[in-house]
Amino acid sequence: MAALEKHSGSDLQELDKDHHLHPFTDHKALHEKKSRIITRADGVYIYDEEGKKILDGMSGLWCVNAGYGRDEIVDAAAEQMRELPYYNNFFQCAHPPSIELAAMLKEVSPPQFNRVFFAGSGSESNDTIVRMVRRYWDLLGQPERHTIISRENAYHGSTVAAASLGGMKPMHQQGGLPIPGIVHVDQPYWFGSDRSLSPDEFGLLAARSLEDKINELGADKVAAFIAEPVQGAGGVIIPPDSYWPEVQRICNEHGILLISDEVITGFGRLGEWFGADYFGIKPDLMPFAKGVTSGYLPLGGVMISDRIADVLIDKGGEFYHGYTYSGHPAACAVAIANLQILQRENLVERIKNDIGPYLQEGWRELGDHPLVGETRMLGLMGALELVKSKEPLQRFDEKQGVGTICRDFLVNNGLVMRAVGDTIVAAPPFVLSHKEADEMIDITRRCLDLTQEAING
Ligand code: PXG
């Protein structure tokens, strides 16, 4: 540690280049450049090692919902580490933080959920999903109900099972994914369609691609359907109103488990505790991660409905599944402190009634910019679709990298947002003030102008 403290600036960048392979990175491209080194953060701002202040419009990676600099979360971790830094929940053991967090999660979750299974990340939570739904049907004497249906362009994580559940073609092309028993249906991406149907007609059509697949496979072969309430990494795809009720009908009619991946939408991002609450659906399982700790320590898990838990408990037999860090005490203590902040400061209600509508209004106004083909935002989760022409609608050639050009202007001008192709996505911390929201909109508008100048040459 003492040795590392001596390093700063380009020295750190060199060490990074020499010793660190980054996640989701073109290693050759990064090797030819330098990484941006973030050294500290406070509130909604991060600071790089040159002291540049950047508004974090992504809450880290969709996770630092309570904002940076929360001493009570830090204190909770330190206290827990002094008391009991680690013990496992295997072999009929448990510890106070895992038990107290489990009870707290039950309180904030929809009524069908009374139990949680802990994991260390969203990907591990979704690996748990694959194993648990198959275990459930095995225990019910229907082992042939094996196939899990997911959606094109979904993101459910990066382990072999989670990446298979995901619907990202480039990920599947690396390493022969998906694994057998996972298939994909349409996503409800109206703006990405030819828009000949109304959004509601299109939403029904997308939902019915699930029913078509069930009929093709035979319902007695299908275990579950998994989806993000709003697709996040895929570009903040907000489904038309008709979509979720129809999916719920289809799952009910065919007896298929419904899984709402709440890794991004869980714990308030849409202005309700869970995306399932927002859309009025009744999932059987809800994987979560990220916002449960506001990213201060890694923690994931799956909320397990009584439908599933009752079978696991009644039928018995060991379920050979779990992780060393399932319910890590320090991570659970951090989650408790974080959820207490959300509750005490009414941050979820704040998204619904205050900062959500406020940012949404400014965001919507960006739609008058010539580069913006569509704006969408639910709660604090939004997207801007950059287009070459609005009428008739024309997209840019992907190779032009317009989204990346805009993203780079944004970061250089003090605002981090993500580019998903030519879609700019945002998910700021829940503590964003009105002034900071104005700053987000002002920088975005300026960078849209800069992007337009750059592409016009
Ligand atoms: N489900 C969903 C819906 C996610 O968004 C995961 C599962 C996996 O979680 P872990 O903790 O294993 O990463 C995610 C993660 C991006 C980006 O660039 C999104 C995620 C992760 C990393 C980058 O948008 N989402």
Short mmCIF file of C-alpha atoms and ligand atoms in Angstrom, two decimals:
data_model
loop_
_atom_site.label_atom_id
_atom_site.label_comp_id
_atom_site.label_asym_id
_atom_site.label_seq_id
_atom_site.Cartn_x
_atom_site.Cartn_y
_atom_site.Cartn_z
CA MET A 1 0.00 0.00 0.00
CA ALA A 2 2.78 2.41 0.96
CA ALA A 3 4.41 1.69 -2.38
CA LEU A 4 1.19 2.45 -4.28
CA GLU A 5 0.67 5.79 -2.56
CA LYS A 6 3.83 7.07 -4.20
CA HIS A 7 2.23 6.70 -7.60
CA SER A 8 0.17 9.34 -9.27
CA GLY A 9 -0.72 10.70 -12.69
CA SER A 10 0.91 9.11 -15.69
CA ASP A 11 2.74 6.72 -13.38
CA LEU A 12 -0.57 5.14 -12.37
CA GLN A 13 -1.66 5.02 -15.99
CA GLU A 14 1.50 3.14 -16.89
CA LEU A 15 0.99 0.64 -14.08
CA ASP A 16 -2.59 0.18 -15.21
CA LYS A 17 -1.46 -0.50 -18.75
CA ASP A 18 1.17 -2.98 -17.61
CA HIS A 19 -0.79 -4.99 -15.09
CA HIS A 20 -4.55 -4.59 -15.44
CA LEU A 21 -6.95 -6.03 -18.01
CA HIS A 22 -10.22 -4.12 -17.71
CA PRO A 23 -13.76 -5.58 -17.98
CA PHE A 24 -15.75 -5.13 -21.24
CA THR A 25 -12.78 -3.49 -22.95
CA ASP A 26 -11.01 -3.69 -26.29
CA HIS A 27 -7.63 -4.35 -24.74
CA LYS A 28 -5.69 -3.32 -27.82
CA ALA A 29 -7.55 -0.02 -28.11
CA LEU A 30 -7.04 0.81 -24.43
CA HIS A 31 -3.40 -0.19 -24.62
CA GLU A 32 -2.89 2.50 -27.24
CA LYS A 33 -4.53 5.11 -25.01
CA LYS A 34 -4.65 5.89 -21.31
CA SER A 35 -7.32 5.09 -18.80
CA ARG A 36 -9.11 7.82 -16.86
CA ILE A 37 -8.32 7.34 -13.19
CA ILE A 38 -11.07 8.23 -10.74
CA THR A 39 -9.72 8.92 -7.29
CA ARG A 40 -12.59 10.19 -5.15
CA ALA A 41 -16.26 11.07 -5.15
CA ASP A 42 -18.83 13.01 -3.18
CA GLY A 43 -22.60 13.43 -3.61
CA VAL A 44 -23.28 13.05 -7.34
CA TYR A 45 -19.74 14.01 -8.42
CA ILE A 46 -16.66 11.95 -9.17
CA TYR A 47 -13.15 13.43 -9.43
CA ASP A 48 -10.33 12.18 -11.61
CA GLU A 49 -6.71 12.26 -10.56
CA GLU A 50 -6.18 15.58 -12.34
CA GLY A 51 -8.86 17.02 -10.05
CA LYS A 52 -11.49 17.26 -12.80
CA LYS A 53 -15.03 17.23 -11.37
CA ILE A 54 -17.54 15.14 -13.32
CA LEU A 55 -21.26 14.74 -12.63
CA ASP A 56 -21.93 11.01 -12.48
CA GLY A 57 -25.03 10.64 -14.63
CA MET A 58 -24.71 6.83 -14.43
CA SER A 59 -24.48 6.32 -10.63
CA GLY A 60 -21.24 4.42 -11.26
CA LEU A 61 -22.69 1.49 -13.19
CA TRP A 62 -26.38 2.05 -12.34
CA CYS A 63 -25.70 1.43 -8.67
CA VAL A 64 -24.62 4.36 -6.46
CA ASN A 65 -28.24 5.32 -5.88
CA ALA A 66 -27.77 6.93 -2.44
CA GLY A 67 -24.87 8.99 -3.80
CA TYR A 68 -21.22 9.06 -2.80
CA GLY A 69 -19.77 10.07 0.56
CA ARG A 70 -22.30 8.36 2.83
CA ASP A 71 -20.41 8.02 6.10
CA GLU A 72 -23.09 5.93 7.76
CA ILE A 73 -22.69 3.23 5.12
CA VAL A 74 -18.93 3.29 5.58
CA ASP A 75 -19.31 3.14 9.37
CA ALA A 76 -21.70 0.18 9.09
CA ALA A 77 -19.08 -1.73 7.08
CA ALA A 78 -16.25 -0.86 9.47
CA GLU A 79 -18.27 -1.78 12.57
CA GLN A 80 -19.33 -5.08 11.07
CA MET A 81 -15.80 -5.92 9.97
CA ARG A 82 -14.55 -5.32 13.51
CA GLU A 83 -17.31 -7.45 15.00
CA LEU A 84 -17.44 -10.29 12.48
CA PRO A 85 -15.71 -9.66 9.14
CA TYR A 86 -16.72 -13.00 7.69
CA TYR A 87 -18.71 -16.01 8.43
CA ASN A 88 -20.70 -18.18 6.06
CA ASN A 89 -24.35 -19.10 5.88
CA PHE A 90 -23.62 -22.73 4.99
CA PHE A 91 -23.91 -25.73 7.33
CA GLN A 92 -26.98 -24.42 9.16
CA CYS A 93 -25.28 -21.20 10.29
CA ALA A 94 -26.30 -17.56 9.87
CA HIS A 95 -25.29 -14.22 11.39
CA PRO A 96 -27.19 -11.10 12.45
CA PRO A 97 -26.61 -8.96 9.31
CA SER A 98 -27.76 -11.67 6.87
CA ILE A 99 -30.86 -12.37 8.97
CA GLU A 100 -31.74 -8.72 9.54
CA LEU A 101 -31.27 -7.85 5.88
CA ALA A 102 -33.42 -10.81 4.82
CA ALA A 103 -36.24 -9.54 7.05
CA MET A 104 -35.80 -5.99 5.75
CA LEU A 105 -35.92 -7.15 2.12
CA LYS A 106 -39.17 -8.94 2.83
CA GLU A 107 -40.59 -5.63 4.12
CA VAL A 108 -39.79 -3.67 0.96
CA SER A 109 -40.68 -6.42 -1.55
CA PRO A 110 -44.10 -7.27 -3.00
CA PRO A 111 -46.21 -9.52 -0.72
CA GLN A 112 -45.49 -12.85 -2.47
CA PHE A 113 -41.86 -12.58 -1.37
CA ASN A 114 -40.95 -13.74 2.11
CA ARG A 115 -37.47 -15.10 1.49
CA VAL A 116 -34.15 -14.24 -0.09
CA PHE A 117 -31.20 -16.24 -1.42
CA PHE A 118 -27.98 -14.21 -1.28
CA ALA A 119 -25.27 -13.98 -3.94
CA GLY A 120 -22.35 -11.67 -4.60
CA SER A 121 -23.43 -9.95 -7.82
CA GLY A 122 -26.17 -9.71 -10.41
CA SER A 123 -24.51 -12.38 -12.54
CA GLU A 124 -24.34 -14.79 -9.62
CA SER A 125 -27.97 -14.01 -8.86
CA ASN A 126 -28.93 -15.01 -12.38
CA ASP A 127 -26.84 -18.17 -12.20
CA THR A 128 -28.89 -18.91 -9.10
CA ILE A 129 -32.05 -18.33 -11.15
CA VAL A 130 -31.07 -20.93 -13.75
CA ARG A 131 -30.33 -23.52 -11.11
CA MET A 132 -33.28 -22.72 -8.89
CA VAL A 133 -36.04 -22.78 -11.52
CA ARG A 134 -34.80 -26.14 -12.75
CA ARG A 135 -34.62 -27.45 -9.20
CA TYR A 136 -38.18 -26.24 -8.63
CA TRP A 137 -39.59 -28.13 -11.61
CA ASP A 138 -37.52 -31.22 -10.76
CA LEU A 139 -39.00 -31.24 -7.27
CA LEU A 140 -42.48 -30.98 -8.76
CA GLY A 141 -41.78 -34.04 -10.90
CA GLN A 142 -41.62 -32.07 -14.16
CA PRO A 143 -37.91 -32.15 -15.04
CA GLU A 144 -38.72 -31.71 -18.73
CA ARG A 145 -39.78 -28.13 -17.92
CA HIS A 146 -36.20 -27.06 -18.50
CA THR A 147 -36.04 -24.26 -21.06
CA ILE A 148 -35.77 -20.66 -19.95
CA ILE A 149 -36.99 -17.98 -22.33
CA SER A 150 -35.30 -14.60 -22.37
CA ARG A 151 -35.18 -11.72 -24.85
CA GLU A 152 -32.97 -10.40 -27.61
CA ASN A 153 -30.63 -7.64 -26.43
CA ALA A 154 -31.31 -8.40 -22.75
CA TYR A 155 -28.47 -8.04 -20.26
CA HIS A 156 -28.43 -10.43 -17.32
CA GLY A 157 -24.70 -10.54 -16.53
CA SER A 158 -21.43 -11.94 -17.73
CA THR A 159 -20.93 -15.41 -16.25
CA VAL A 160 -21.60 -18.31 -18.63
CA ALA A 161 -25.20 -18.80 -17.49
CA ALA A 162 -25.99 -15.09 -17.10
CA ALA A 163 -24.49 -14.22 -20.49
CA SER A 164 -26.55 -17.05 -22.00
CA LEU A 165 -29.70 -15.58 -20.45
CA GLY A 166 -28.66 -12.25 -21.92
CA GLY A 167 -29.53 -11.65 -25.54
CA MET A 168 -26.43 -9.80 -26.69
CA LYS A 169 -25.23 -11.37 -29.93
CA PRO A 170 -21.60 -10.18 -29.68
CA MET A 171 -21.35 -11.77 -26.23
CA HIS A 172 -22.81 -15.04 -27.52
CA GLN A 173 -20.31 -15.09 -30.37
CA GLN A 174 -17.43 -15.23 -27.89
CA GLY A 175 -17.28 -18.72 -26.45
CA GLY A 176 -20.19 -20.59 -27.98
CA LEU A 177 -23.11 -19.19 -26.00
CA PRO A 178 -25.90 -19.53 -25.15
CA ILE A 179 -25.69 -22.81 -23.27
CA PRO A 180 -28.44 -25.31 -24.17
CA GLY A 181 -31.91 -24.75 -22.77
CA ILE A 182 -31.99 -20.97 -23.13
CA VAL A 183 -33.82 -19.31 -26.03
CA HIS A 184 -34.66 -15.71 -26.88
CA VAL A 185 -37.73 -13.83 -28.11
CA ASP A 186 -38.40 -10.25 -29.24
CA GLN A 187 -37.71 -7.18 -27.15
CA PRO A 188 -40.40 -4.47 -26.94
CA TYR A 189 -38.28 -1.83 -28.69
CA TRP A 190 -40.86 0.27 -30.51
CA PHE A 191 -38.47 3.04 -31.62
CA GLY A 192 -36.22 0.38 -33.15
CA SER A 193 -39.10 -1.05 -35.20
CA ASP A 194 -40.43 0.30 -38.49
CA ARG A 195 -43.05 2.12 -36.35
CA SER A 196 -45.89 1.07 -38.65
CA LEU A 197 -47.81 -0.11 -35.58
CA SER A 198 -48.88 2.00 -32.62
CA PRO A 199 -46.68 1.47 -29.53
CA ASP A 200 -49.47 -0.55 -27.86
CA GLU A 201 -50.01 -2.77 -30.90
CA PHE A 202 -46.27 -3.27 -31.09
CA GLY A 203 -46.06 -4.08 -27.37
CA LEU A 204 -48.68 -6.82 -27.79
CA LEU A 205 -46.82 -8.23 -30.76
CA ALA A 206 -43.54 -8.36 -28.81
CA ALA A 207 -45.29 -10.06 -25.87
CA ARG A 208 -46.87 -12.58 -28.21
CA SER A 209 -43.46 -13.61 -29.53
CA LEU A 210 -43.17 -15.17 -26.07
CA GLU A 211 -46.43 -17.05 -26.52
CA ASP A 212 -45.39 -18.19 -30.01
CA LYS A 213 -42.16 -19.58 -28.58
CA ILE A 214 -44.00 -21.35 -25.78
CA ASN A 215 -46.37 -22.93 -28.30
CA GLU A 216 -43.44 -23.94 -30.52
CA LEU A 217 -41.56 -25.60 -27.63
CA GLY A 218 -44.64 -26.90 -25.81
CA ALA A 219 -45.55 -25.28 -22.48
CA ASP A 220 -44.60 -28.48 -20.66
CA LYS A 221 -40.97 -27.88 -21.73
CA VAL A 222 -40.76 -24.28 -20.54
CA ALA A 223 -39.55 -23.43 -17.04
CA ALA A 224 -39.56 -19.65 -16.93
CA PHE A 225 -39.46 -16.32 -18.69
CA ILE A 226 -36.89 -13.73 -17.55
CA ALA A 227 -36.84 -10.03 -18.40
CA GLU A 228 -35.71 -6.66 -17.11
CA PRO A 229 -38.75 -4.44 -16.40
CA VAL A 230 -36.91 -1.78 -18.43
CA GLN A 231 -33.93 -3.04 -20.42
CA GLY A 232 -30.93 -1.13 -19.07
CA ALA A 233 -27.63 -2.00 -20.72
CA GLY A 234 -29.54 -2.67 -23.95
CA GLY A 235 -30.31 1.06 -24.21
CA VAL A 236 -33.06 1.86 -21.67
CA ILE A 237 -35.84 0.18 -23.63
CA ILE A 238 -39.10 1.18 -21.94
CA PRO A 239 -41.87 -1.19 -23.04
CA PRO A 240 -45.22 0.11 -24.32
CA ASP A 241 -48.02 0.02 -21.71
CA SER A 242 -49.59 -3.03 -23.34
CA TYR A 243 -46.48 -5.20 -22.95
CA TRP A 244 -46.20 -6.30 -19.32
CA PRO A 245 -49.90 -7.11 -18.70
CA GLU A 246 -49.82 -9.36 -21.78
CA VAL A 247 -46.60 -11.09 -20.62
CA GLN A 248 -48.21 -11.68 -17.23
CA ARG A 249 -51.30 -13.19 -18.90
CA ILE A 250 -49.14 -15.49 -21.01
CA CYS A 251 -47.06 -16.71 -18.06
CA ASN A 252 -50.20 -17.30 -15.99
CA GLU A 253 -51.99 -19.19 -18.73
CA HIS A 254 -49.05 -21.48 -19.42
CA GLY A 255 -48.02 -21.93 -15.78
CA ILE A 256 -44.56 -20.51 -16.48
CA LEU A 257 -42.47 -18.82 -13.81
CA LEU A 258 -42.05 -15.08 -14.32
CA ILE A 259 -38.68 -13.60 -13.38
CA SER A 260 -38.22 -9.86 -13.11
CA ASP A 261 -34.52 -9.01 -13.25
CA GLU A 262 -34.41 -6.07 -10.83
CA VAL A 263 -30.63 -5.61 -10.81
CA ILE A 264 -31.02 -2.06 -12.16
CA THR A 265 -34.68 -1.30 -11.44
CA GLY A 266 -34.72 -2.67 -7.87
CA PHE A 267 -34.69 -0.37 -4.84
CA GLY A 268 -36.31 2.65 -6.35
CA ARG A 269 -34.90 3.57 -9.74
CA LEU A 270 -38.36 3.80 -11.35
CA GLY A 271 -39.94 5.61 -8.39
CA GLU A 272 -41.32 2.37 -6.89
CA TRP A 273 -39.34 -0.10 -4.83
CA PHE A 274 -39.22 -2.57 -7.72
CA GLY A 275 -39.87 -2.43 -11.44
CA ALA A 276 -42.50 -5.13 -10.86
CA ASP A 277 -44.37 -2.68 -8.62
CA TYR A 278 -44.17 -0.01 -11.29
CA PHE A 279 -45.60 -2.25 -14.00
CA GLY A 280 -48.08 -4.04 -11.71
CA ILE A 281 -46.76 -7.53 -12.42
CA LYS A 282 -46.38 -10.45 -10.01
CA PRO A 283 -43.04 -12.18 -10.56
CA ASP A 284 -42.11 -15.47 -8.92
CA LEU A 285 -38.42 -14.55 -8.61
CA MET A 286 -36.58 -11.23 -8.53
CA PRO A 287 -32.79 -11.20 -8.91
CA PHE A 288 -31.24 -7.98 -7.55
CA ALA A 289 -27.78 -6.47 -6.87
CA LYS A 290 -26.32 -2.97 -7.46
CA GLY A 291 -28.74 -0.61 -5.66
CA VAL A 292 -29.19 -2.90 -2.66
CA THR A 293 -25.85 -1.56 -1.35
CA SER A 294 -25.64 1.53 -3.58
CA GLY A 295 -22.48 -0.20 -4.81
CA TYR A 296 -20.54 0.46 -1.58
CA LEU A 297 -19.83 -3.29 -1.34
CA PRO A 298 -20.74 -6.09 -3.76
CA LEU A 299 -23.96 -7.92 -2.93
CA GLY A 300 -26.63 -9.66 -4.97
CA GLY A 301 -29.47 -12.01 -4.32
CA VAL A 302 -32.80 -13.38 -5.46
CA MET A 303 -36.15 -12.68 -3.83
CA ILE A 304 -37.94 -16.03 -3.72
CA SER A 305 -41.75 -16.12 -3.76
CA ASP A 306 -43.75 -18.50 -1.59
CA ARG A 307 -44.68 -20.45 -4.73
CA ILE A 308 -41.04 -21.54 -5.01
CA ALA A 309 -39.88 -21.46 -1.40
CA ASP A 310 -42.79 -23.65 -0.26
CA VAL A 311 -41.76 -26.35 -2.73
CA LEU A 312 -38.08 -26.19 -1.73
CA ILE A 313 -39.02 -26.42 1.94
CA ASP A 314 -41.83 -28.99 1.69
CA LYS A 315 -40.03 -31.39 -0.65
CA GLY A 316 -36.59 -31.04 0.96
CA GLY A 317 -33.36 -32.58 -0.29
CA GLU A 318 -30.18 -30.55 -0.45
CA PHE A 319 -30.02 -27.87 -3.14
CA TYR A 320 -26.35 -27.98 -4.09
CA HIS A 321 -25.93 -24.29 -4.71
CA GLY A 322 -24.36 -21.31 -2.93
CA TYR A 323 -21.37 -19.02 -2.82
CA THR A 324 -18.64 -18.38 -0.25
CA TYR A 325 -19.90 -14.82 -0.06
CA SER A 326 -23.66 -15.57 -0.05
CA GLY A 327 -24.81 -13.09 2.59
CA HIS A 328 -21.38 -11.64 3.41
CA PRO A 329 -21.76 -9.89 6.79
CA ALA A 330 -20.12 -6.59 5.84
CA ALA A 331 -22.04 -6.40 2.55
CA CYS A 332 -25.30 -7.12 4.40
CA ALA A 333 -24.53 -4.45 7.01
CA VAL A 334 -23.89 -1.99 4.20
CA ALA A 335 -27.18 -2.96 2.53
CA ILE A 336 -29.08 -2.38 5.77
CA ALA A 337 -27.52 1.08 6.21
CA ASN A 338 -28.25 1.89 2.57
CA LEU A 339 -31.90 0.79 2.73
CA GLN A 340 -32.32 2.80 5.93
CA ILE A 341 -31.10 5.89 4.04
CA LEU A 342 -33.58 5.25 1.20
CA GLN A 343 -36.38 4.92 3.74
CA ARG A 344 -35.44 7.80 6.03
CA GLU A 345 -34.85 10.26 3.20
CA ASN A 346 -37.87 9.02 1.20
CA LEU A 347 -35.63 8.73 -1.83
CA VAL A 348 -37.95 6.37 -3.71
CA GLU A 349 -40.92 8.74 -3.31
CA ARG A 350 -38.61 11.59 -4.25
CA ILE A 351 -38.05 9.96 -7.64
CA LYS A 352 -41.76 9.50 -8.18
CA ASN A 353 -42.89 12.96 -7.08
CA ASP A 354 -39.96 15.32 -7.30
CA ILE A 355 -36.63 14.75 -9.01
CA GLY A 356 -38.02 12.14 -11.44
CA PRO A 357 -40.64 14.45 -12.99
CA TYR A 358 -38.20 17.38 -12.81
CA LEU A 359 -35.41 15.68 -14.75
CA GLN A 360 -37.89 14.05 -17.12
CA GLU A 361 -39.17 17.49 -18.16
CA GLY A 362 -35.71 18.81 -19.01
CA TRP A 363 -34.90 15.54 -20.76
CA ARG A 364 -38.07 15.72 -22.86
CA GLU A 365 -37.14 19.25 -23.96
CA LEU A 366 -33.89 17.88 -25.43
CA GLY A 367 -36.17 16.23 -28.00
CA ASP A 368 -36.28 19.54 -29.91
CA HIS A 369 -32.59 19.17 -30.75
CA PRO A 370 -32.08 18.18 -34.41
CA LEU A 371 -29.94 15.18 -33.39
CA VAL A 372 -32.50 13.68 -31.01
CA GLY A 373 -34.99 11.26 -32.57
CA GLU A 374 -36.60 10.15 -29.31
CA THR A 375 -36.29 10.92 -25.62
CA ARG A 376 -37.55 8.53 -22.97
CA MET A 377 -37.20 8.41 -19.22
CA LEU A 378 -38.95 6.49 -16.44
CA GLY A 379 -38.06 7.40 -12.88
CA LEU A 380 -34.37 8.23 -13.16
CA MET A 381 -33.59 5.96 -16.09
CA GLY A 382 -33.47 7.61 -19.49
CA ALA A 383 -32.31 7.49 -23.09
CA LEU A 384 -31.74 9.86 -26.00
CA GLU A 385 -31.75 8.30 -29.46
CA LEU A 386 -29.37 10.18 -31.76
CA VAL A 387 -30.48 10.14 -35.40
CA LYS A 388 -29.29 11.48 -38.74
CA SER A 389 -32.73 12.75 -39.66
CA LYS A 390 -36.04 12.83 -37.82
CA GLU A 391 -38.48 12.96 -40.75
CA PRO A 392 -38.14 10.58 -42.46
CA LEU A 393 -36.38 8.75 -39.68
CA GLN A 394 -32.81 7.90 -40.64
CA ARG A 395 -30.22 6.34 -38.37
CA PHE A 396 -26.51 7.03 -38.58
CA ASP A 397 -24.19 4.44 -40.00
CA GLU A 398 -23.02 2.50 -36.94
CA LYS A 399 -19.40 2.85 -38.04
CA GLN A 400 -19.58 6.62 -37.65
CA GLY A 401 -19.70 6.09 -33.88
CA VAL A 402 -21.89 9.14 -33.24
CA GLY A 403 -22.95 7.89 -29.80
CA THR A 404 -19.31 7.55 -28.77
CA ILE A 405 -18.44 11.00 -30.15
CA CYS A 406 -21.24 12.51 -28.06
CA ARG A 407 -20.29 10.47 -24.97
CA ASP A 408 -16.70 11.72 -25.21
CA PHE A 409 -17.87 15.34 -25.43
CA LEU A 410 -20.07 14.74 -22.40
CA VAL A 411 -17.29 13.33 -20.26
CA ASN A 412 -14.84 16.04 -21.33
CA ASN A 413 -17.45 18.63 -20.40
CA GLY A 414 -18.08 17.18 -16.95
CA LEU A 415 -20.91 14.66 -17.28
CA VAL A 416 -20.67 10.85 -17.46
CA MET A 417 -23.39 9.09 -19.41
CA ARG A 418 -23.19 5.84 -21.41
CA ALA A 419 -23.37 5.37 -25.16
CA VAL A 420 -25.20 2.22 -26.25
CA GLY A 421 -24.63 2.47 -30.00
CA ASP A 422 -26.18 5.84 -30.87
CA THR A 423 -28.33 5.90 -27.76
CA ILE A 424 -27.14 8.02 -24.82
CA VAL A 425 -28.37 6.56 -21.54
CA ALA A 426 -28.57 8.13 -18.10
CA ALA A 427 -29.24 6.89 -14.58
CA PRO A 428 -28.14 9.55 -12.05
CA PRO A 429 -28.10 9.05 -8.26
CA PHE A 430 -31.41 9.48 -6.43
CA VAL A 431 -30.00 12.46 -4.47
CA LEU A 432 -29.59 14.57 -7.63
CA SER A 433 -30.71 18.13 -6.79
CA HIS A 434 -32.73 20.33 -9.14
CA LYS A 435 -29.63 22.43 -9.74
CA GLU A 436 -27.61 19.33 -10.63
CA ALA A 437 -30.43 18.16 -12.91
CA ASP A 438 -30.27 21.55 -14.69
CA GLU A 439 -26.52 21.10 -15.01
CA MET A 440 -27.06 17.66 -16.58
CA ILE A 441 -29.48 19.06 -19.14
CA ASP A 442 -27.30 22.11 -19.93
CA ILE A 443 -24.17 20.04 -20.50
CA THR A 444 -26.13 17.55 -22.60
CA ARG A 445 -27.55 20.26 -24.84
CA ARG A 446 -24.13 21.81 -25.30
CA CYS A 447 -22.61 18.43 -26.16
CA LEU A 448 -25.36 17.64 -28.63
CA ASP A 449 -24.39 20.90 -30.40
CA LEU A 450 -20.71 19.93 -30.29
CA THR A 451 -21.53 16.49 -31.68
CA GLN A 452 -23.51 18.01 -34.50
CA GLU A 453 -20.64 20.38 -35.37
CA ALA A 454 -18.19 17.48 -35.29
CA ILE A 455 -20.18 15.29 -37.65
CA ASN A 456 -20.95 18.12 -40.01
CA GLY A 457 -17.17 18.59 -40.20
N1 PXG B 1 -28.91 -8.02 -14.62
C1 PXG B 1 -29.03 -6.76 -15.07
C2 PXG B 1 -30.38 -6.26 -15.49
C3 PXG B 1 -27.91 -5.94 -15.15
O1 PXG B 1 -28.03 -4.69 -15.62
C4 PXG B 1 -26.59 -7.77 -14.28
C5 PXG B 1 -27.74 -8.52 -14.23
C6 PXG B 1 -25.30 -8.38 -13.83
O2 PXG B 1 -24.86 -7.81 -12.66
P1 PXG B 1 -23.31 -7.87 -12.22
O3 PXG B 1 -23.35 -7.40 -10.80
O4 PXG B 1 -22.89 -9.28 -12.31
O5 PXG B 1 -22.55 -6.99 -13.16
C7 PXG B 1 -26.66 -6.44 -14.74
C8 PXG B 1 -25.41 -5.62 -14.80
C9 PXG B 1 -23.55 -1.24 -18.70
C10 PXG B 1 -23.40 -2.29 -17.65
O6 PXG B 1 -22.54 -0.90 -19.32
C11 PXG B 1 -24.52 -2.88 -17.08
C12 PXG B 1 -24.34 -3.86 -16.12
C13 PXG B 1 -23.07 -4.24 -15.71
C14 PXG B 1 -21.95 -3.64 -16.28
C15 PXG B 1 -22.11 -2.67 -17.27
O7 PXG B 1 -24.66 -0.75 -18.93
N2 PXG B 1 -25.46 -4.47 -15.62
#
